[in-house]
CSV table of C-alpha atoms and ligand atoms in Angstrom, one decimal:
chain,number,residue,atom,x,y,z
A,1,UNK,CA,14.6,-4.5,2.7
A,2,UNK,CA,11.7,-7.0,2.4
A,3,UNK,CA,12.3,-10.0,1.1
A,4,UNK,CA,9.4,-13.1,0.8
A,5,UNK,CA,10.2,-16.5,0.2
A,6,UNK,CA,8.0,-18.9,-0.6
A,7,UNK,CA,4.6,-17.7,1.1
A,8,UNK,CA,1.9,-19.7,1.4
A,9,UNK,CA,-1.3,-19.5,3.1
A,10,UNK,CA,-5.0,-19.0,3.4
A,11,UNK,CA,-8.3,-18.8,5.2
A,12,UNK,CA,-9.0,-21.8,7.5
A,13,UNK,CA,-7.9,-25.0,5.1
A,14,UNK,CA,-8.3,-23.0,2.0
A,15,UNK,CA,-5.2,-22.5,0.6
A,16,UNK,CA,-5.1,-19.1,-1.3
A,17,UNK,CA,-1.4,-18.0,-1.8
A,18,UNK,CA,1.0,-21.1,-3.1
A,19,UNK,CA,4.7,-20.2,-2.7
A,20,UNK,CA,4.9,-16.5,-3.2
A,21,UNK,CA,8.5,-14.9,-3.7
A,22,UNK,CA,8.4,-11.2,-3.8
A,23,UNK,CA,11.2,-8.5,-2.7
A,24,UNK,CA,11.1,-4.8,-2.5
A,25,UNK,CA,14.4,-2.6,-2.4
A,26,UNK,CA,14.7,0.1,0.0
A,27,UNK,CA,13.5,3.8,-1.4
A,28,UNK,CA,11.7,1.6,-4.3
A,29,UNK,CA,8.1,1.2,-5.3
A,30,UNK,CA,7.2,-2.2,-6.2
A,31,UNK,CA,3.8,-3.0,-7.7
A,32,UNK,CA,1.3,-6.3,-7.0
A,33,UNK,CA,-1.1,-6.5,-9.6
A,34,UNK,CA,-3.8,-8.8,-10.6
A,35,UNK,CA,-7.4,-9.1,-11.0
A,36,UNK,CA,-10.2,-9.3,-8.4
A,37,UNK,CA,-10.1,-12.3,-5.8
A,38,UNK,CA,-5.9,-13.6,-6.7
A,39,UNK,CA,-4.8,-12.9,-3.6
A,40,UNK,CA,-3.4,-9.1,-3.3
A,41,UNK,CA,-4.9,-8.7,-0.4
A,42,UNK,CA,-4.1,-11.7,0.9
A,43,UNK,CA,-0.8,-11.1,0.4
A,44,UNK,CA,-0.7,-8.3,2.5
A,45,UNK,CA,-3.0,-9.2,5.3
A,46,UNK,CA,0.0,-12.2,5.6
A,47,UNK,CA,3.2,-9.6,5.5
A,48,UNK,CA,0.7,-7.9,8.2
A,49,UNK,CA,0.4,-10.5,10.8
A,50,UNK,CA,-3.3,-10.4,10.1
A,51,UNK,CA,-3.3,-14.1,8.7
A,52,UNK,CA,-1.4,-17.1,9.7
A,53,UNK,CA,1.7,-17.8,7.4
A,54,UNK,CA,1.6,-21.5,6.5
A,55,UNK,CA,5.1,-21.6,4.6
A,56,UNK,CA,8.0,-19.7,3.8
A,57,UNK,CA,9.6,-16.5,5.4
A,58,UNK,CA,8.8,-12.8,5.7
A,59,UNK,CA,12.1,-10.7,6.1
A,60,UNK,CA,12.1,-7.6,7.0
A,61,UNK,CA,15.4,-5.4,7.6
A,62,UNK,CA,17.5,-8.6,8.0
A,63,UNK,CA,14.4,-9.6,10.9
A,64,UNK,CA,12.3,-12.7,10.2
A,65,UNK,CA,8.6,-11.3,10.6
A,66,UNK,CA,6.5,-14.4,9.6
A,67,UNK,CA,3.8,-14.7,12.7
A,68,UNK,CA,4.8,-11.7,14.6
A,69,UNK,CA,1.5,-10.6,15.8
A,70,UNK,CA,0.4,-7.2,14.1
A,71,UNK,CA,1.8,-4.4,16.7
A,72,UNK,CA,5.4,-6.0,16.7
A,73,UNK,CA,5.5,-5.8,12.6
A,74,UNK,CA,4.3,-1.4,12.7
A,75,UNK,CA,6.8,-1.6,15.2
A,76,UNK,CA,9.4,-3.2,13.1
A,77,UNK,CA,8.6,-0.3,10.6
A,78,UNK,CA,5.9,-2.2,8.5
A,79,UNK,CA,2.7,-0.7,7.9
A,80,UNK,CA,-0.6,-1.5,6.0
A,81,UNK,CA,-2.9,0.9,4.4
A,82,UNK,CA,-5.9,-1.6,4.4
A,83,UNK,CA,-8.5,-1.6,1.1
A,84,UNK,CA,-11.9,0.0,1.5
A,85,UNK,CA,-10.9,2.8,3.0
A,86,UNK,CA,-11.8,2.9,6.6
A,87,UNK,CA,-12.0,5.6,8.4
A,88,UNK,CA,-13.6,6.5,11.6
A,89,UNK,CA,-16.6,8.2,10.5
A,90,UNK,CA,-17.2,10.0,13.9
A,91,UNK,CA,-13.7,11.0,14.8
A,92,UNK,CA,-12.3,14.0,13.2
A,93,UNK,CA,-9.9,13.9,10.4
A,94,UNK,CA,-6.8,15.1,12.6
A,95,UNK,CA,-8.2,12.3,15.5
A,96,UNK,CA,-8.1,9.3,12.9
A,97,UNK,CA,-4.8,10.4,11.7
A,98,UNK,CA,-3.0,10.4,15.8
A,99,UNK,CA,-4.8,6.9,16.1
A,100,UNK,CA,-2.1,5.7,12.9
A,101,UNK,CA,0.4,6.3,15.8
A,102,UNK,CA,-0.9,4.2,18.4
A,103,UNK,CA,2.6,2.0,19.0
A,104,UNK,CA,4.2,5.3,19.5
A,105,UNK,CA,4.7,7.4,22.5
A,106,UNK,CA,7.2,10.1,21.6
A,107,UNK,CA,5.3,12.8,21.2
A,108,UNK,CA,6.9,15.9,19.8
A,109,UNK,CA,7.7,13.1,16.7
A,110,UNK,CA,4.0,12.5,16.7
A,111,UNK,CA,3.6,16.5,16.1
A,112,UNK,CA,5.9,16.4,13.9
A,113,UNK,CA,5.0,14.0,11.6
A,114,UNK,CA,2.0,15.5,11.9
A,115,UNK,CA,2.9,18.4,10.1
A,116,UNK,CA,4.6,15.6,7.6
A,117,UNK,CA,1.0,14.4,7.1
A,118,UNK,CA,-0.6,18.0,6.2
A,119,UNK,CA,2.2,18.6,4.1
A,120,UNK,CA,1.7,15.5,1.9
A,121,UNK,CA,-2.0,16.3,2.3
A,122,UNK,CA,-2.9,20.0,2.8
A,123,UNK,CA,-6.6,19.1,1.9
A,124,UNK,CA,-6.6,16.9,5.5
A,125,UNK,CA,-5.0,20.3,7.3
A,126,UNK,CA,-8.1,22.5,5.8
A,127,UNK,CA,-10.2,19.7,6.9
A,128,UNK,CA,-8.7,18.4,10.7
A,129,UNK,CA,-11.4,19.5,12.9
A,130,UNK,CA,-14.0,17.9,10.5
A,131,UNK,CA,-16.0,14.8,11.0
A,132,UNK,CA,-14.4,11.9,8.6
A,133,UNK,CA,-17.7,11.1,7.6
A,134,UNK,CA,-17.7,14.6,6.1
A,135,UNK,CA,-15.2,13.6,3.7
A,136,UNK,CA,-15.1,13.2,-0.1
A,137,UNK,CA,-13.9,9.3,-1.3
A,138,UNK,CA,-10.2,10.7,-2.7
A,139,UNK,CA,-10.2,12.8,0.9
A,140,UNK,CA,-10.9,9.5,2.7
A,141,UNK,CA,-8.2,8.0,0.8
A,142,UNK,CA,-5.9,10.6,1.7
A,143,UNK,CA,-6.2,10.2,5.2
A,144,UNK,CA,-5.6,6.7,5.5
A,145,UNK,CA,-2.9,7.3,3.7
A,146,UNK,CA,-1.8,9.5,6.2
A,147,UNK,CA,-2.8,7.6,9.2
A,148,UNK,CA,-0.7,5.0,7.4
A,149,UNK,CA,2.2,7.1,7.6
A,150,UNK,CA,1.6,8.5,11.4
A,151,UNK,CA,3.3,4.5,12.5
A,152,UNK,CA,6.7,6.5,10.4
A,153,UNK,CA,6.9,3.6,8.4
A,154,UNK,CA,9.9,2.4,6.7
A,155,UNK,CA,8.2,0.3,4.1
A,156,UNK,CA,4.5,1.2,3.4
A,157,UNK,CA,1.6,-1.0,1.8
A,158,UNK,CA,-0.8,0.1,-0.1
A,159,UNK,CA,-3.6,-1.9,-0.9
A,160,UNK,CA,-5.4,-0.5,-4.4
A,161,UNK,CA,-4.9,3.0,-3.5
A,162,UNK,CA,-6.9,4.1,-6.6
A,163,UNK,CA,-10.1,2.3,-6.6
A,164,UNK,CA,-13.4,3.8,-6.9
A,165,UNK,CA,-11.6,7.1,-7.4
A,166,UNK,CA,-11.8,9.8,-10.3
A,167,UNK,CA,-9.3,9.9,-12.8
A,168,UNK,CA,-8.0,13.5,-11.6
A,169,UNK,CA,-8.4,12.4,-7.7
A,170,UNK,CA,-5.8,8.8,-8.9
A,171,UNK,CA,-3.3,11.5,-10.3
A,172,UNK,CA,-3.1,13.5,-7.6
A,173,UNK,CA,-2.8,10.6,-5.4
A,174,UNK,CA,-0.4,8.8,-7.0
A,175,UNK,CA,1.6,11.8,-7.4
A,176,UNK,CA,2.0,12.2,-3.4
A,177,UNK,CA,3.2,8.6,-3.3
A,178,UNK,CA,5.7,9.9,-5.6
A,179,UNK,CA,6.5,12.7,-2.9
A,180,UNK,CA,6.1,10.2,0.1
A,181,UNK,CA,8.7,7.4,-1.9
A,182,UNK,CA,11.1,10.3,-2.2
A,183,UNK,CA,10.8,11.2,1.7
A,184,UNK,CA,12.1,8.0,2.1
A,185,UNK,CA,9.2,5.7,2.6
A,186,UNK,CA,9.5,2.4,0.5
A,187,UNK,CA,5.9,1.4,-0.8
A,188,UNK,CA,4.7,-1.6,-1.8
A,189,UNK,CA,1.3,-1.2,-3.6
A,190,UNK,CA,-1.0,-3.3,-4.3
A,191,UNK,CA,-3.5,-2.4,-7.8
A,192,UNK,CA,-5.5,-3.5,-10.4
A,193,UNK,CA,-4.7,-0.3,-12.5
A,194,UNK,CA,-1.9,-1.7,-14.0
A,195,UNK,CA,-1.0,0.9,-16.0
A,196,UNK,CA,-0.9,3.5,-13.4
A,197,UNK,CA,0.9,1.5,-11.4
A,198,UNK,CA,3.7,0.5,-14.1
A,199,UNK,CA,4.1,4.2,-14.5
A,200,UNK,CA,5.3,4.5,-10.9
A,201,UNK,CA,6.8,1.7,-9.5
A,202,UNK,CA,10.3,0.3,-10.5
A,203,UNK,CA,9.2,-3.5,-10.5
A,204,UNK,CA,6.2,-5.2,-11.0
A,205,UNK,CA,4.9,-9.0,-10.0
A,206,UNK,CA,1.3,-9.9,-11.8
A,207,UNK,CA,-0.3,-12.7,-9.6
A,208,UNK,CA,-3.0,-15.2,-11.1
A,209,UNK,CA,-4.6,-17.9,-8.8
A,210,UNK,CA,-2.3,-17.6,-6.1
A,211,UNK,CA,1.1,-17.3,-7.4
A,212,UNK,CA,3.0,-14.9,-9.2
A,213,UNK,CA,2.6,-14.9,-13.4
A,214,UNK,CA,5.0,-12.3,-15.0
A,215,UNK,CA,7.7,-10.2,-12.6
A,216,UNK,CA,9.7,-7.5,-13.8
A,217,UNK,CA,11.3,-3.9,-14.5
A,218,UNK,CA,7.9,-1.9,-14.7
A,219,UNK,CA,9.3,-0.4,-18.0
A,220,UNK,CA,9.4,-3.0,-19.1
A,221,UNK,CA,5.7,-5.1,-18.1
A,222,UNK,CA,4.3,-2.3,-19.4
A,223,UNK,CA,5.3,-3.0,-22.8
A,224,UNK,CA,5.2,-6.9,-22.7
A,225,UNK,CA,3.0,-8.3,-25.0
A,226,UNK,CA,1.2,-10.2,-22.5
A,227,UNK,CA,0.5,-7.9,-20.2
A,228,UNK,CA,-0.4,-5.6,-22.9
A,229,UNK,CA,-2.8,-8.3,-23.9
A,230,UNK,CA,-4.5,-9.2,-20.5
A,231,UNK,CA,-4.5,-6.3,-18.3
A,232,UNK,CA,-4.0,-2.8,-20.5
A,233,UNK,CA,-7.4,-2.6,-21.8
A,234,UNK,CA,-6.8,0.9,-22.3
A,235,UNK,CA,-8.1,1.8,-19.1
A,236,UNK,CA,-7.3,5.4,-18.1
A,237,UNK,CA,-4.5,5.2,-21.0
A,238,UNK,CA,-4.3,8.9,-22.0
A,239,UNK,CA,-4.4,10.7,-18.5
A,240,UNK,CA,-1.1,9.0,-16.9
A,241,UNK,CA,2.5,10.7,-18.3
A,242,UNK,CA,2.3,13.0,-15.7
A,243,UNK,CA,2.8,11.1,-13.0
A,244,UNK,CA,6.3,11.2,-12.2
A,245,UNK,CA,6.7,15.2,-13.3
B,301,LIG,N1,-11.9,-14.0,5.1
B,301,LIG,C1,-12.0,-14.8,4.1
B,301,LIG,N2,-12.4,-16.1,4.2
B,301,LIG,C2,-12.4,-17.0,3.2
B,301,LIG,N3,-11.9,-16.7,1.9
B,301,LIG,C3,-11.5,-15.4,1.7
B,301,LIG,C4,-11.5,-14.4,2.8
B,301,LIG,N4,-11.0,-13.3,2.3
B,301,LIG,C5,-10.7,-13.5,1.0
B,301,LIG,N5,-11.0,-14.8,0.6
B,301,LIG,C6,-10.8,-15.4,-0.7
B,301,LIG,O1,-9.5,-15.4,-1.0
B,301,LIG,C7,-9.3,-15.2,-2.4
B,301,LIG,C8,-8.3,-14.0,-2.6
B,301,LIG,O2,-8.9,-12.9,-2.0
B,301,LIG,P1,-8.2,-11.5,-1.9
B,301,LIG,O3,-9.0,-10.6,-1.1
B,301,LIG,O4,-6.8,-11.7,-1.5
B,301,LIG,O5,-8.2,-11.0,-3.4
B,301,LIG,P2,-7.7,-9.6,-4.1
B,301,LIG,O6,-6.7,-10.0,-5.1
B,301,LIG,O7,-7.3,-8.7,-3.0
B,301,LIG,O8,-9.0,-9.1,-4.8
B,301,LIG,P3,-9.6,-7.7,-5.0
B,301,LIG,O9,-8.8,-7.0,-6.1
B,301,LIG,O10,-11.0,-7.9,-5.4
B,301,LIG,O11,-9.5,-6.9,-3.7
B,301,LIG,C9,-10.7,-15.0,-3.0
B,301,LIG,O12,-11.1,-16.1,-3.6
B,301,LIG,C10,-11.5,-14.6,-1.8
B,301,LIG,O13,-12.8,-15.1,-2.0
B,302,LIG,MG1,-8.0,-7.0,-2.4
């Protein structure tokens, strides 16, 4: 469904991504992992339309998307959840959510995925006339999350979906991408908690400086020496066979 092909590109004549090749299969999850400042975001900000693509092609759903400015790519059914988690503080939870459909104008689908939204998230639906800024961190994430979803994406991504969040808060996130996969939403998410993310994604790519270290079935990464070695530190090791239950 999305397949990249040599991507480069970067900020002003800093070159930050060098020839990127990455696919993701439709209904899959497919993980982009790596440390801080390689390029994850980067990556995405580029599949976005929010950065210029220097080289190579983005195609999505047989559709070259390299360049398309921002709207046209939700349109095509390509959607960002951007890292750092921002909400509108002064809009209300259910108001940030409608503003994820913005390049939509049927509105009884609106409504109804909606309802899609509070059933992934029945914490938002206790909490839609609140103020965002009311809003615990895992609630925040929730809800762009579900704002993410309000475009009825066919291929969402997620940029590090579990940072600055509590052990028990990343479970029960990750286990409603789980659900949202198996709606029928492909994700592509973006992490550094490699292990986590191994559990539930099908494929993995580990990016290093710009261009893509170690790629493969996320059974198998996970027990690859090196990525044993550099990234599985034993960081929230114990808490994670849950997951895909
Ligand atoms: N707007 C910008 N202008 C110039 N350089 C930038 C800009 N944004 C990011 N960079 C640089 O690009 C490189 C990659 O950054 P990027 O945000 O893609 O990393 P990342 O892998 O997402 O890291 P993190 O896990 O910390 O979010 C870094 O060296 C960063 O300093
Ligand atoms: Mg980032």
């Amino acid at each position: 469904m999305l397949k990249v092909s040599g991507l480069s590109t970067g900020y002003g004549k800093l070159q930050i991504l060098r020839g990127i090749d990455l696919n993701v299969a439709e209904g899959g999850i497919v993980t982009l992992l790596g440390g801080n400042g390689t390029g994850k975001s980067t990556f995405l900000k580029a599949l976005s339309g929010l950065l210029p693509v220097w080289e190579g092609s983005i195609e999505f759903d047989g559709q070259k998307i390299q360049n398309l400015p921002p709207h046209e790519i939700v349109r095509c059914g390509l959607t960002q959840v951007t890292q750092g988690k921002d909400a509108y503080p002064a809009m209300t939870v259910e108001e940030n959510l409608k503003l994820g459909a913005y390049v939509r104008k049927d509105k009884i689908a609106i409504a109804e995925d909606l309802e899609r939204v509070y059933s992934f998230f029945p914490r938002l639906l206790e909490r839609r006339t609140q103020l965002a800024a009311t809003l615990s961190g895992g609630e925040v994430q929730m809800l762009v999350i579900g704002r993410g979803l309000m475009a009825r994406p066919k291929l969402l991504m997620l940029d590090e979906p579990s940072a600055a969040l509590a052990p028990k808060i990343i479970m029960d996130i990750f286990a409603t991408i789980n659900r949202i996969r198996k709606s029928g939403v492909s994700i592509l998410m973006v992490e550094q908690n490699v292990r986590m993310a191994l559990l539930l994604a099908e494929y993995g790519y580990i990016i290093r400086d710009g261009v893509i270290l170690i790629k493969g079935d996320a059974k198998d990464l996970i027990n690859d020496p090196n990525v044993k070695k550099s990234f599985l530190g034993g960081t929230v090791a114990n808490s994670t066979h849950e997951i895909k239950a």
